[in-house]
Coordinates of C-alpha atoms in Angstrom, one line a residue:
Chain H
M1 CA 135.5 17.8 -82.8
T2 CA 137.0 20.4 -85.0
L3 CA 134.5 22.6 -86.8
T4 CA 135.1 24.0 -90.3
L5 CA 135.3 27.7 -90.6
D6 CA 132.1 27.7 -92.7
K7 CA 130.3 25.9 -89.8
Q8 CA 131.7 28.3 -87.3
L9 CA 130.5 31.3 -89.3
E10 CA 127.2 29.7 -89.8
L11 CA 126.8 29.3 -86.1
H12 CA 127.7 33.0 -85.6
R13 CA 125.3 34.1 -88.3
M14 CA 122.4 32.1 -86.9
M15 CA 122.9 33.6 -83.4
M16 CA 123.0 37.0 -84.9
L17 CA 119.9 36.3 -86.9
I18 CA 118.0 35.2 -83.8
R19 CA 119.1 38.2 -81.8
L20 CA 118.4 40.7 -84.5
F21 CA 115.0 39.1 -85.3
E22 CA 113.9 39.4 -81.7
E23 CA 115.3 42.9 -81.3
A24 CA 113.3 43.9 -84.4
L25 CA 110.2 42.4 -82.7
E26 CA 110.9 44.4 -79.6
E27 CA 111.1 47.5 -81.7
M28 CA 107.9 46.7 -83.5
F29 CA 106.2 46.0 -80.2
S30 CA 107.2 49.4 -78.8
R31 CA 105.8 51.0 -81.9
G32 CA 102.5 49.3 -81.2
L33 CA 102.6 47.2 -84.3
L34 CA 102.1 43.8 -82.6
H35 CA 99.0 42.5 -81.0
G36 CA 99.6 40.3 -78.0
T37 CA 102.7 39.4 -76.0
M38 CA 105.8 37.5 -76.8
H39 CA 108.6 35.6 -75.1
L40 CA 112.1 36.6 -76.1
S41 CA 115.1 34.4 -76.0
I42 CA 117.7 37.2 -76.2
G43 CA 120.8 35.8 -74.4
Q44 CA 119.9 32.2 -75.2
E45 CA 120.8 32.1 -78.8
A46 CA 123.6 29.6 -78.5
S47 CA 121.4 26.7 -77.5
A48 CA 118.9 27.2 -80.4
A49 CA 121.6 27.8 -83.0
G50 CA 124.0 25.2 -81.8
A51 CA 121.3 22.5 -81.5
C52 CA 119.4 23.2 -84.7
L53 CA 122.4 23.4 -86.9
A54 CA 123.6 20.0 -85.7
L55 CA 120.4 18.5 -87.2
D56 CA 119.4 17.5 -90.7
K57 CA 116.3 19.0 -92.3
E58 CA 114.5 15.6 -91.9
D59 CA 115.2 15.6 -88.1
L60 CA 112.2 17.1 -86.3
I61 CA 112.1 19.6 -83.4
T62 CA 109.3 20.5 -81.0
S63 CA 109.6 23.9 -79.5
T64 CA 108.3 26.1 -76.7
H65 CA 106.6 29.4 -76.0
R66 CA 110.1 30.9 -76.3
G67 CA 110.6 29.4 -79.7
H68 CA 111.6 32.1 -82.2
G69 CA 115.3 30.9 -82.1
H70 CA 114.4 27.3 -82.6
C71 CA 112.2 28.1 -85.6
L72 CA 114.9 30.3 -87.2
G73 CA 117.6 27.7 -86.4
K74 CA 115.6 25.0 -88.2
G75 CA 115.5 27.2 -91.3
A76 CA 112.3 29.2 -91.1
D77 CA 111.9 32.3 -93.3
P78 CA 112.0 35.4 -91.1
F79 CA 109.5 37.1 -93.4
K80 CA 106.9 34.5 -92.8
M81 CA 107.6 34.7 -89.0
F82 CA 107.2 38.5 -88.9
A83 CA 104.1 38.1 -91.1
E84 CA 102.7 35.6 -88.5
L85 CA 103.2 38.0 -85.7
L86 CA 101.6 40.8 -87.7
G87 CA 98.5 38.7 -88.4
R88 CA 99.2 38.4 -92.1
E89 CA 98.0 35.8 -94.5
D90 CA 101.6 35.0 -95.5
G91 CA 102.4 34.1 -91.9
Y92 CA 103.3 30.5 -91.1
C93 CA 99.9 30.0 -89.4
R94 CA 98.0 32.7 -91.3
G95 CA 97.7 34.8 -88.1
R96 CA 96.1 32.1 -86.1
G97 CA 99.1 31.1 -84.1
G98 CA 101.2 34.3 -83.5
S99 CA 104.4 34.4 -81.6
M100 CA 103.8 31.3 -79.4
H101 CA 102.5 28.8 -82.0
I102 CA 104.7 28.9 -85.1
A103 CA 105.0 25.6 -86.8
D104 CA 107.1 25.1 -90.0
L105 CA 106.7 21.5 -91.1
S106 CA 108.6 22.1 -94.3
N107 CA 111.7 22.5 -92.2
G108 CA 110.9 19.9 -89.6
N109 CA 109.6 22.2 -86.9
L110 CA 106.5 20.5 -85.4
G111 CA 105.6 23.7 -83.7
A112 CA 106.0 26.0 -80.7
N113 CA 103.8 25.2 -77.8
G114 CA 102.2 27.6 -75.3
I115 CA 101.8 24.9 -72.6
V116 CA 104.9 24.3 -70.5
A117 CA 106.0 20.7 -71.1
G118 CA 103.2 20.4 -73.7
S119 CA 105.6 19.3 -76.5
L120 CA 107.4 16.5 -74.5
T121 CA 104.7 13.9 -75.1
I122 CA 104.3 15.0 -78.7
S123 CA 108.0 14.5 -79.3
V124 CA 107.7 11.0 -78.0
G125 CA 104.9 10.3 -80.5
A126 CA 106.9 11.7 -83.3
A127 CA 109.9 9.6 -82.3
L128 CA 107.6 6.6 -82.2
S129 CA 106.6 7.3 -85.9
F130 CA 110.3 7.4 -86.8
Q131 CA 110.9 4.1 -85.0
M132 CA 107.9 2.5 -86.7
Q133 CA 108.8 3.9 -90.1
K134 CA 112.4 2.8 -89.6
K135 CA 113.8 6.2 -90.4
D136 CA 117.3 7.3 -89.4
N137 CA 116.2 10.6 -87.9
I138 CA 115.8 12.0 -84.4
V139 CA 113.3 14.3 -82.7
L140 CA 114.9 17.1 -80.7
C141 CA 112.6 18.2 -78.0
F142 CA 113.2 21.7 -76.6
F143 CA 111.8 22.6 -73.2
G144 CA 112.7 24.9 -70.3
D145 CA 113.6 24.4 -66.7
G146 CA 110.0 25.1 -65.8
A147 CA 108.9 22.0 -67.7
V148 CA 110.8 19.5 -65.6
N149 CA 108.3 19.8 -62.7
E150 CA 105.3 18.9 -64.9
G151 CA 104.0 15.4 -64.8
S152 CA 104.1 15.0 -68.6
F153 CA 107.9 15.5 -68.4
H154 CA 108.3 12.4 -66.3
E155 CA 105.8 10.4 -68.4
A156 CA 107.5 11.3 -71.6
L157 CA 111.0 10.5 -70.3
N158 CA 109.9 7.2 -68.9
L159 CA 108.2 6.1 -72.1
A160 CA 111.0 7.3 -74.4
S161 CA 113.5 5.2 -72.3
L162 CA 111.2 2.1 -72.1
W163 CA 110.6 2.1 -75.8
D164 CA 114.1 3.1 -77.0
L165 CA 112.7 6.1 -78.9
P166 CA 115.0 8.4 -80.9
V167 CA 114.5 11.6 -78.9
L168 CA 117.0 14.1 -77.7
F169 CA 115.6 16.0 -74.8
L170 CA 117.2 19.4 -74.6
C171 CA 116.4 21.4 -71.5
E172 CA 117.2 25.1 -71.9
N173 CA 117.7 25.9 -68.3
N174 CA 117.5 29.7 -68.3
Q175 CA 117.2 29.5 -64.6
Y176 CA 113.7 31.0 -64.2
G177 CA 110.2 29.6 -64.9
M178 CA 108.6 33.0 -65.2
S179 CA 109.6 34.3 -61.8
M180 CA 110.4 31.0 -60.1
A181 CA 114.1 30.4 -59.8
S182 CA 114.9 26.8 -60.8
D183 CA 117.0 26.2 -57.7
K184 CA 113.8 26.9 -55.7
A185 CA 111.7 24.7 -58.0
V186 CA 113.7 21.7 -58.8
A187 CA 114.3 19.1 -56.1
G188 CA 117.3 16.8 -56.3
E189 CA 120.8 17.1 -57.6
S190 CA 120.2 18.7 -61.0
I191 CA 117.9 18.8 -64.0
A192 CA 120.2 16.5 -65.9
S193 CA 120.2 13.9 -63.1
R194 CA 116.5 13.5 -63.7
G195 CA 117.3 12.1 -67.1
N196 CA 119.7 9.7 -65.6
S197 CA 117.1 8.4 -63.2
Y198 CA 115.1 7.2 -66.2
G199 CA 118.1 5.4 -67.5
I200 CA 118.7 8.1 -70.1
E201 CA 122.3 9.2 -70.5
S202 CA 122.3 12.9 -69.5
I203 CA 124.8 15.7 -69.5
Q204 CA 124.9 19.3 -68.3
I205 CA 126.6 21.7 -70.6
D206 CA 127.3 25.5 -70.9
G207 CA 124.3 26.5 -73.0
N208 CA 125.9 29.8 -73.9
D209 CA 128.8 28.1 -75.6
V210 CA 127.5 27.5 -79.1
E211 CA 130.2 25.0 -80.1
A212 CA 129.6 23.0 -77.0
V213 CA 125.9 22.8 -77.8
F214 CA 126.6 21.9 -81.4
E215 CA 129.1 19.2 -80.5
S216 CA 126.9 17.7 -77.8
V217 CA 123.9 17.5 -80.1
T218 CA 125.9 16.1 -83.0
S219 CA 127.5 13.3 -80.9
F220 CA 124.2 12.5 -79.1
K221 CA 122.4 12.4 -82.4
N222 CA 124.9 9.8 -83.7
E223 CA 124.6 7.8 -80.5
I224 CA 120.8 7.8 -80.6
L225 CA 120.9 6.5 -84.2
T226 CA 123.5 3.8 -83.4
T227 CA 122.3 2.7 -79.9
N228 CA 118.5 3.5 -80.3
R229 CA 118.6 5.1 -76.9
P230 CA 117.2 8.6 -76.1
K231 CA 119.6 11.2 -74.6
F232 CA 119.2 14.2 -72.4
I233 CA 121.1 17.6 -72.4
E234 CA 120.7 20.3 -69.9
A235 CA 122.0 23.5 -71.4
V236 CA 122.5 26.2 -68.8
T237 CA 121.7 29.6 -70.1
Y238 CA 120.1 32.9 -69.2
R239 CA 117.4 35.2 -70.6
Y240 CA 118.0 38.9 -70.4
R241 CA 114.5 40.0 -71.0
G242 CA 111.5 39.4 -68.8
H243 CA 109.4 36.2 -69.1
S244 CA 107.0 38.1 -71.3
K245 CA 106.3 41.8 -72.0
S246 CA 104.5 42.3 -68.7
D247 CA 107.5 41.2 -66.6
R248 CA 109.0 43.8 -64.2
N249 CA 112.0 41.6 -63.2
L250 CA 111.2 41.8 -59.5
Y251 CA 112.6 38.4 -58.8
R252 CA 116.2 39.0 -59.8
T253 CA 118.7 41.8 -59.6
S254 CA 120.0 44.0 -62.4
D255 CA 123.5 43.1 -61.3
E256 CA 122.7 39.5 -62.1
I257 CA 121.4 40.4 -65.5
E258 CA 124.4 42.6 -66.2
Y259 CA 126.8 39.9 -65.2
W260 CA 125.4 37.5 -67.8
K261 CA 125.3 40.2 -70.4
E262 CA 128.9 41.2 -69.8
E263 CA 130.6 38.0 -68.9
K264 CA 128.5 35.2 -70.5
D265 CA 126.9 36.6 -73.6
P266 CA 127.0 33.8 -76.2
I267 CA 127.4 36.0 -79.2
K268 CA 130.1 38.2 -77.6
R269 CA 132.0 35.2 -76.4
Y270 CA 131.9 33.5 -79.8
I271 CA 133.0 36.6 -81.6
G272 CA 136.0 36.7 -79.2
K273 CA 136.8 33.1 -80.0
L274 CA 136.5 33.6 -83.7
I275 CA 138.7 36.7 -83.7
E276 CA 141.3 34.8 -81.6
S277 CA 141.3 32.0 -84.2
G278 CA 142.0 34.4 -87.0
V279 CA 138.6 35.4 -88.3
T280 CA 138.8 39.1 -89.3
E281 CA 136.4 41.7 -88.0
A282 CA 135.6 42.7 -91.5
K283 CA 134.4 39.1 -92.2
L284 CA 132.1 39.2 -89.2
K285 CA 130.9 42.7 -90.1
E286 CA 130.0 41.4 -93.6
I287 CA 127.9 38.6 -92.0
D288 CA 126.2 40.9 -89.6
E289 CA 125.4 43.4 -92.3
G290 CA 123.8 40.6 -94.4
V291 CA 121.7 39.6 -91.4
K292 CA 120.6 43.2 -90.8
E293 CA 119.6 43.5 -94.4
L294 CA 117.6 40.3 -94.3
I295 CA 115.8 41.5 -91.2
R296 CA 115.0 44.9 -92.7
N297 CA 113.7 43.4 -95.9
S298 CA 111.7 40.8 -94.1
V299 CA 110.0 43.3 -91.8
K300 CA 109.2 45.6 -94.8
K301 CA 107.8 42.7 -96.8
A302 CA 105.7 41.5 -93.9
L303 CA 104.3 45.0 -93.2
D304 CA 103.4 45.2 -96.9
S305 CA 101.7 41.8 -97.0
P306 CA 97.9 41.5 -96.7
M307 CA 96.1 41.0 -93.4
S308 CA 94.7 37.5 -92.9
P309 CA 91.1 37.6 -94.2
V310 CA 88.3 36.8 -91.8
T311 CA 87.3 33.3 -92.9
N312 CA 84.8 31.0 -91.3
L313 CA 86.8 30.3 -88.2
E314 CA 84.5 27.7 -86.9
E315 CA 85.0 25.6 -90.1
D316 CA 88.8 26.3 -89.9
S317 CA 88.8 24.5 -86.5
Y318 CA 88.3 21.2 -88.2
A319 CA 90.5 19.5 -90.9
Chain M
M1 CA 76.1 -11.9 -89.7
P2 CA 77.8 -12.6 -86.4
E3 CA 76.1 -11.9 -83.0
L4 CA 78.4 -9.6 -81.1
T5 CA 78.5 -7.3 -78.1
A6 CA 79.7 -3.8 -78.7
G7 CA 83.1 -4.8 -77.2
Q8 CA 83.4 -7.6 -79.8
S9 CA 82.2 -5.4 -82.7
I10 CA 84.8 -2.7 -81.8
N11 CA 87.4 -5.5 -81.7
K12 CA 86.4 -6.5 -85.2
A13 CA 86.6 -2.8 -86.4
L14 CA 90.1 -2.4 -84.8
S15 CA 91.2 -5.6 -86.4
L16 CA 90.0 -4.5 -89.8
I17 CA 91.7 -1.1 -89.4
L18 CA 95.0 -2.7 -88.4
E19 CA 94.8 -5.2 -91.2
K20 CA 94.2 -2.6 -93.9
N21 CA 96.5 0.2 -92.7
Q22 CA 100.1 -0.5 -91.8
T23 CA 100.4 3.0 -90.2
A24 CA 97.7 2.3 -87.7
F25 CA 98.6 1.2 -84.2
L26 CA 97.0 0.9 -80.8
A27 CA 98.4 2.1 -77.5
G28 CA 97.0 2.0 -74.0
E29 CA 96.9 0.4 -70.6
D30 CA 96.5 -3.4 -70.5
I31 CA 95.5 -3.6 -74.1
G32 CA 98.0 -6.4 -74.9
I33 CA 98.2 -9.7 -73.1
Y34 CA 95.3 -8.7 -70.7
G35 CA 93.1 -7.9 -73.8
G36 CA 91.9 -4.6 -72.4
A37 CA 90.2 -4.0 -69.1
F38 CA 86.9 -4.8 -70.9
G39 CA 88.3 -7.4 -73.3
V40 CA 87.9 -5.1 -76.3
T41 CA 91.4 -5.7 -77.6
E42 CA 91.4 -9.4 -77.0
G43 CA 93.5 -11.4 -79.5
L44 CA 94.9 -8.4 -81.2
L45 CA 98.3 -8.7 -79.7
E46 CA 98.6 -12.3 -81.1
E47 CA 97.3 -11.1 -84.5
F48 CA 99.4 -7.9 -84.9
G49 CA 102.3 -8.2 -82.5
S50 CA 103.7 -5.9 -79.9
E51 CA 104.9 -3.3 -82.3
R52 CA 101.4 -2.4 -83.2
I53 CA 99.5 -3.3 -80.1
K54 CA 101.5 -1.2 -77.6
D55 CA 100.9 -1.9 -73.9
T56 CA 101.8 1.3 -72.0
P57 CA 102.6 2.2 -68.5
I58 CA 99.8 3.8 -66.5
S59 CA 100.5 7.2 -68.0
E60 CA 97.4 8.8 -69.7
D61 CA 99.1 12.1 -70.4
V62 CA 101.8 10.5 -72.6
I63 CA 99.4 8.0 -74.1
A64 CA 97.3 10.9 -75.5
G65 CA 100.4 13.0 -76.2
L66 CA 102.2 10.3 -78.2
A67 CA 99.0 9.9 -80.2
V68 CA 99.2 13.6 -81.1
G69 CA 102.9 13.5 -82.1
A70 CA 102.5 10.2 -84.0
S71 CA 99.5 11.5 -85.9
M72 CA 101.4 14.6 -87.0
T73 CA 104.1 12.4 -88.5
G74 CA 102.3 9.9 -90.7
S75 CA 101.0 7.4 -88.1
R76 CA 97.4 6.6 -87.3
P77 CA 97.1 6.0 -83.6
I78 CA 94.1 4.7 -81.8
V79 CA 94.6 5.0 -78.1
E80 CA 92.7 3.7 -75.1
M81 CA 92.1 5.5 -71.9
Q82 CA 90.5 2.4 -70.2
F83 CA 87.9 4.1 -67.9
S84 CA 86.9 7.4 -69.3
D85 CA 87.4 9.0 -65.9
F86 CA 91.2 8.6 -66.4
I87 CA 91.0 10.9 -69.4
V88 CA 91.2 13.7 -66.9
N89 CA 94.9 13.0 -66.7
A90 CA 95.2 13.5 -70.4
M91 CA 93.3 16.8 -70.8
D92 CA 96.3 18.8 -71.9
P93 CA 97.3 16.7 -74.9
I94 CA 93.6 16.4 -75.9
V95 CA 92.3 19.9 -75.2
N96 CA 95.3 22.1 -75.7
Q97 CA 97.1 20.1 -78.3
A98 CA 95.0 17.6 -80.4
A99 CA 92.0 19.9 -80.6
K100 CA 93.9 23.1 -81.5
L101 CA 97.0 22.3 -83.5
H102 CA 95.2 22.2 -86.9
F103 CA 93.7 25.6 -86.3
M104 CA 96.6 27.1 -84.4
Y105 CA 99.1 26.2 -87.1
G106 CA 97.0 27.7 -89.8
G107 CA 95.9 24.3 -91.2
A108 CA 99.4 23.1 -91.7
V109 CA 98.9 19.9 -89.7
N110 CA 96.1 17.4 -89.0
V111 CA 95.8 15.4 -85.8
P112 CA 93.8 12.3 -86.9
I113 CA 93.6 10.3 -83.6
V114 CA 90.9 8.3 -82.0
V115 CA 90.8 8.2 -78.2
R116 CA 88.7 5.4 -76.9
A117 CA 87.4 5.2 -73.4
A118 CA 84.8 3.2 -71.4
S119 CA 82.2 5.6 -70.0
G120 CA 79.1 5.5 -67.9
A121 CA 77.6 3.9 -64.8
G122 CA 75.5 0.9 -64.0
T123 CA 78.3 -1.4 -63.0
G124 CA 78.7 -0.4 -59.4
A125 CA 82.2 1.0 -60.1
A126 CA 81.4 4.2 -58.1
A127 CA 82.4 7.8 -58.4
Q128 CA 85.8 7.6 -60.2
H129 CA 85.0 4.9 -62.7
S130 CA 81.4 5.7 -63.8
Q131 CA 81.3 9.2 -65.2
S132 CA 79.8 10.4 -68.5
L133 CA 82.2 13.2 -69.4
E134 CA 81.4 13.5 -73.1
S135 CA 80.1 17.1 -72.6
W136 CA 83.5 18.3 -71.5
F137 CA 84.8 17.6 -74.9
C138 CA 81.8 19.0 -76.8
H139 CA 82.9 22.3 -75.4
V140 CA 86.2 22.2 -77.2
P141 CA 86.3 23.3 -80.9
G142 CA 88.4 21.0 -82.9
L143 CA 87.3 17.7 -81.3
K144 CA 84.6 15.4 -82.5
V145 CA 82.8 13.3 -79.8
V146 CA 81.2 10.0 -80.6
T147 CA 78.8 8.0 -78.4
P148 CA 77.7 4.7 -79.8
S149 CA 74.6 3.0 -78.3
N150 CA 74.9 -0.5 -79.7
A151 CA 77.2 -3.1 -81.3
Q152 CA 76.3 -2.1 -84.8
N153 CA 76.8 1.6 -84.6
A154 CA 79.8 1.2 -82.3
Y155 CA 81.4 -0.8 -85.2
D156 CA 80.4 1.7 -87.9
L157 CA 81.2 4.8 -85.9
L158 CA 84.7 3.5 -84.9
L159 CA 85.6 2.9 -88.6
S160 CA 84.3 6.4 -89.5
S161 CA 86.2 7.9 -86.5
Y162 CA 89.4 6.3 -87.8
V163 CA 88.8 7.6 -91.3
D164 CA 88.2 11.2 -90.0
T165 CA 91.0 13.6 -90.2
N166 CA 90.2 15.2 -86.8
P167 CA 90.8 14.0 -83.2
V168 CA 87.8 12.0 -82.1
I169 CA 86.8 11.1 -78.5
F170 CA 85.1 7.8 -78.7
M171 CA 83.0 7.0 -75.6
E172 CA 82.0 3.4 -75.2
H173 CA 79.3 3.0 -72.5
K174 CA 80.2 0.0 -70.4
L175 CA 76.7 -1.5 -70.5
I176 CA 76.8 -1.8 -74.3
Y177 CA 79.7 -4.2 -73.9
K178 CA 77.2 -6.6 -72.4
V179 CA 74.5 -6.7 -75.0
K180 CA 74.7 -9.0 -78.1
E181 CA 73.1 -8.3 -81.5
N182 CA 73.6 -9.2 -85.1
V183 CA 76.3 -7.0 -86.6
T184 CA 76.9 -6.4 -90.3
L185 CA 80.7 -6.1 -90.7
N186 CA 80.8 -3.3 -93.2
P187 CA 84.1 -2.4 -94.9
I188 CA 86.1 0.7 -93.9
P189 CA 84.1 3.7 -95.4
K190 CA 85.8 6.0 -97.9
D191 CA 84.9 9.1 -95.9
S192 CA 83.7 10.0 -92.4
S193 CA 80.4 11.4 -93.3
Y194 CA 78.6 9.0 -91.0
L195 CA 80.0 11.0 -88.1
G196 CA 77.7 13.9 -87.1
K197 CA 74.6 11.9 -88.3
A198 CA 71.9 10.9 -85.9
S199 CA 69.8 7.8 -86.5
I200 CA 66.2 7.2 -85.9
A201 CA 66.1 4.3 -83.5
Q202 CA 62.4 4.2 -83.7
E203 CA 59.9 6.1 -85.8
G204 CA 56.9 7.9 -84.2
T205 CA 54.6 10.8 -84.5
D206 CA 53.5 11.9 -81.0
L207 CA 56.7 12.9 -79.2
T208 CA 60.4 12.9 -80.0
V209 CA 62.9 11.6 -77.5
V210 CA 66.5 12.6 -78.3
S211 CA 69.1 10.6 -76.5
Y212 CA 72.6 9.1 -77.0
S213 CA 74.9 6.4 -75.7
N214 CA 73.4 3.7 -73.5
M215 CA 70.5 5.9 -72.5
V216 CA 69.0 5.2 -75.9
N217 CA 68.5 1.6 -74.8
V218 CA 66.8 2.8 -71.6
V219 CA 64.5 5.0 -73.6
K220 CA 63.6 2.1 -75.8
E221 CA 62.7 0.0 -72.8
A222 CA 60.6 2.9 -71.5
V223 CA 58.8 3.3 -74.7
S224 CA 58.0 -0.3 -75.0
M225 CA 56.2 -0.3 -71.6
D226 CA 52.5 -1.2 -71.5
E227 CA 51.5 2.3 -70.5
L228 CA 52.7 3.8 -73.8
Q229 CA 51.4 1.2 -76.2
N230 CA 48.8 3.6 -77.5
Y231 CA 51.3 6.2 -78.4
S232 CA 53.8 6.6 -81.2
I233 CA 57.1 7.8 -79.9
E234 CA 60.1 8.7 -82.1
I235 CA 63.6 8.0 -80.7
V236 CA 66.5 10.0 -82.1
D237 CA 69.9 8.4 -81.3
L238 CA 72.4 11.2 -81.7
Q239 CA 75.4 8.8 -82.2
T240 CA 77.7 11.8 -82.5
V241 CA 77.4 14.5 -79.8
S242 CA 79.8 16.9 -81.3
P243 CA 78.8 18.0 -83.9
I244 CA 75.1 17.4 -83.2
D245 CA 72.8 16.5 -86.1
F246 CA 70.2 19.2 -85.6
E247 CA 68.7 18.6 -89.1
T248 CA 67.4 15.2 -87.9
I249 CA 66.1 16.6 -84.7
K250 CA 64.4 19.4 -86.6
N251 CA 62.7 17.0 -89.0
S252 CA 61.5 14.9 -86.2
L253 CA 60.1 17.9 -84.2
I254 CA 58.3 19.2 -87.2
K255 CA 56.4 15.9 -87.1
T256 CA 55.9 15.4 -83.4
K257 CA 56.0 18.9 -81.9
K258 CA 57.2 17.6 -78.6
L259 CA 60.8 17.3 -77.3
L260 CA 62.1 15.2 -74.5
V261 CA 65.9 14.8 -74.1
C262 CA 67.3 11.9 -72.0
Q263 CA 70.9 11.5 -70.9
E264 CA 72.9 9.8 -68.2
A265 CA 75.1 12.8 -67.5
P266 CA 74.1 15.6 -65.2
S267 CA 72.4 18.4 -66.9
N268 CA 74.6 21.4 -66.2
S269 CA 76.3 22.5 -69.4
S270 CA 75.6 19.2 -71.1
V271 CA 74.7 17.7 -74.4
G272 CA 71.0 17.8 -73.4
T273 CA 71.0 21.4 -72.5
T274 CA 72.6 22.2 -75.8
V275 CA 69.9 20.3 -77.7
V276 CA 67.2 22.1 -75.8
S277 CA 68.7 25.6 -76.1
K278 CA 69.4 25.2 -79.9
V279 CA 65.8 24.1 -80.4
V280 CA 64.2 26.9 -78.4
E281 CA 66.3 29.6 -79.9
S282 CA 65.4 28.5 -83.4
D283 CA 62.2 28.7 -85.4
L284 CA 61.3 25.3 -83.9
F285 CA 60.2 27.2 -80.8
N286 CA 57.1 28.1 -82.6
V287 CA 56.5 24.5 -83.7
L288 CA 56.7 23.1 -80.1
E289 CA 53.3 22.6 -78.5
I290 CA 54.7 22.4 -75.0
A291 CA 58.0 23.2 -73.2
P292 CA 60.8 20.7 -73.9
K293 CA 61.9 18.6 -71.1
L294 CA 65.3 17.2 -70.1
V295 CA 65.7 14.0 -68.0
S296 CA 69.3 13.8 -66.8
G297 CA 71.5 12.1 -64.2
L298 CA 71.5 13.8 -60.8
H299 CA 74.2 16.4 -60.1
S300 CA 75.9 14.0 -57.8
P301 CA 79.0 11.8 -57.9
M302 CA 78.1 8.2 -58.8
P303 CA 77.4 6.2 -55.6
S304 CA 78.6 2.6 -55.3
A305 CA 75.5 0.9 -53.9
K306 CA 73.1 -0.4 -56.5
H307 CA 70.0 1.3 -55.1
L308 CA 71.8 4.6 -54.8
E309 CA 73.4 4.3 -58.2
S310 CA 70.0 3.8 -59.8
T311 CA 68.8 6.9 -58.0
V312 CA 71.4 9.0 -59.8
I313 CA 70.9 7.5 -63.3
P314 CA 67.6 8.0 -65.0
Q315 CA 65.6 4.8 -65.0
K316 CA 63.0 3.7 -67.5
E317 CA 60.3 4.7 -65.0
D318 CA 61.6 8.3 -64.9
I319 CA 61.5 8.4 -68.7
L320 CA 58.0 6.9 -68.7
N321 CA 56.8 9.5 -66.2
A322 CA 58.3 12.4 -68.3
I323 CA 56.7 11.1 -71.4
Q324 CA 53.3 10.7 -69.8
D325 CA 53.5 14.2 -68.4
M326 CA 54.1 15.5 -71.9
L327 CA 51.5 13.5 -73.8

């Protein structure tokens, strides 16, 4: 698959947007502006950007506690995301969801989920709706390596396969479920092999290679729509930051983190590739400056927007 | 007006919903060719086909989870958990997902699902197939919990649960599957205002018995015993246990000034304790002539043997004794 230059620059821009969004969050957190914790995906941008940009707006995603990248990838407005984390009325969930629960239905994001593997069965139900409504769309279900040892992972894969549901399961294997290394937690050959055991074609890819992610999701999406079979991708990646803000990284070495930052960083690698293929540094700088300005303006606008008013929260619990 | 058991009236309600709403579907264990473990979905597979009557593997977690995902995307699932004890395997999609998504996502989504399950004891099914777990769900904001006591209100409450825009846990006591009565087959209501409304199962002036689910029937038997023929007992059937209709309870207590609550479930953190506590912390405390009383199941797993099972579940004689103590 040969990508157009526009698509390549879009992939780069999206990875930059996700990284700078989360770096801005870190900065706001350190200034004491944010209430609560958050789970950053810095280092994992390629899987979110590559996967989401391979989808149409009408395709749906379900997301995880580490979901800022998925949300931005699917087209969310960073201002409304910052506003959500700041407890503002303009936030996607009017301050009720926060970092871990942003949903953006207008762009096909069914929501981030704070329960590990919580969105797998939901993605199966959404895919069932597509099947019953005879729509030519898929549901892309993001989850982490930690989710594959939950019972609902197995129930969801089994049913998706039995019922030929249009789901693309995408495991972002960042190699740690909080502190638990996935090689100590996952029995058997690999995470991808678990998909195969349910009769679902499964592949393992370099999750830090944004074009590999984009191409795999694109071709699997087409196959899902032509064969009516679910598919499974294990995208191997790495998170630089701790699980959440309280993490002291006691379960891994700084050498390991440095190795991934230096040798495997998805953005750095992609910049190298783009430059090699003839994209100028000036062009990339122009894109980066545009992203920085968007982040600056979004933060400012979010800080200026009104706090979410205290309504009758008991009534708000019901539709 | 057909004479139906609650299982048959629920079947009629499901059939009506499926006929009138193309987005509605059923999913659950053995609901297809088997017709449901209690026969409630009998005939529906033939009538509506396997695309809408979806037999599932034994996978309660994904049954509830698929309902959540489907309901967020334009479908109207009604799923069955078979024995309500199995709902424990589906607590995450019900408690963490269905109940919370509307609130958590700032009102951007609704999760209109109905989760049906067969609850309660009296059939000798023992500890893992006999529980009354409705109180668990009452504790969770975002859920509605419905507990019919007979074929007519099972029919009407199921239609209203379907119409409601919230997740509804619909607990069908197994013993009401066995009792026939004449049922008016009402049309699907325009709104779900019938949920959250108690009914007066019997009017009276001397004492109010608040109950729900099959225990309402046991209370009726107790009240019709010879010993109570000179008294006028009011029976309030809650019908929905979350939210609870305190207005009806209040109006009854203003009249009778005496409160007895009867339930099959154990009392700890239960519907019954909620009713009593809400009453005594309100102005009704001053209306009551004597302390309220709660007759509940024992704090014990359900035994299998008939004589032990009936020791755990309140019997009409237990209710009679409680009423006589209070009068």
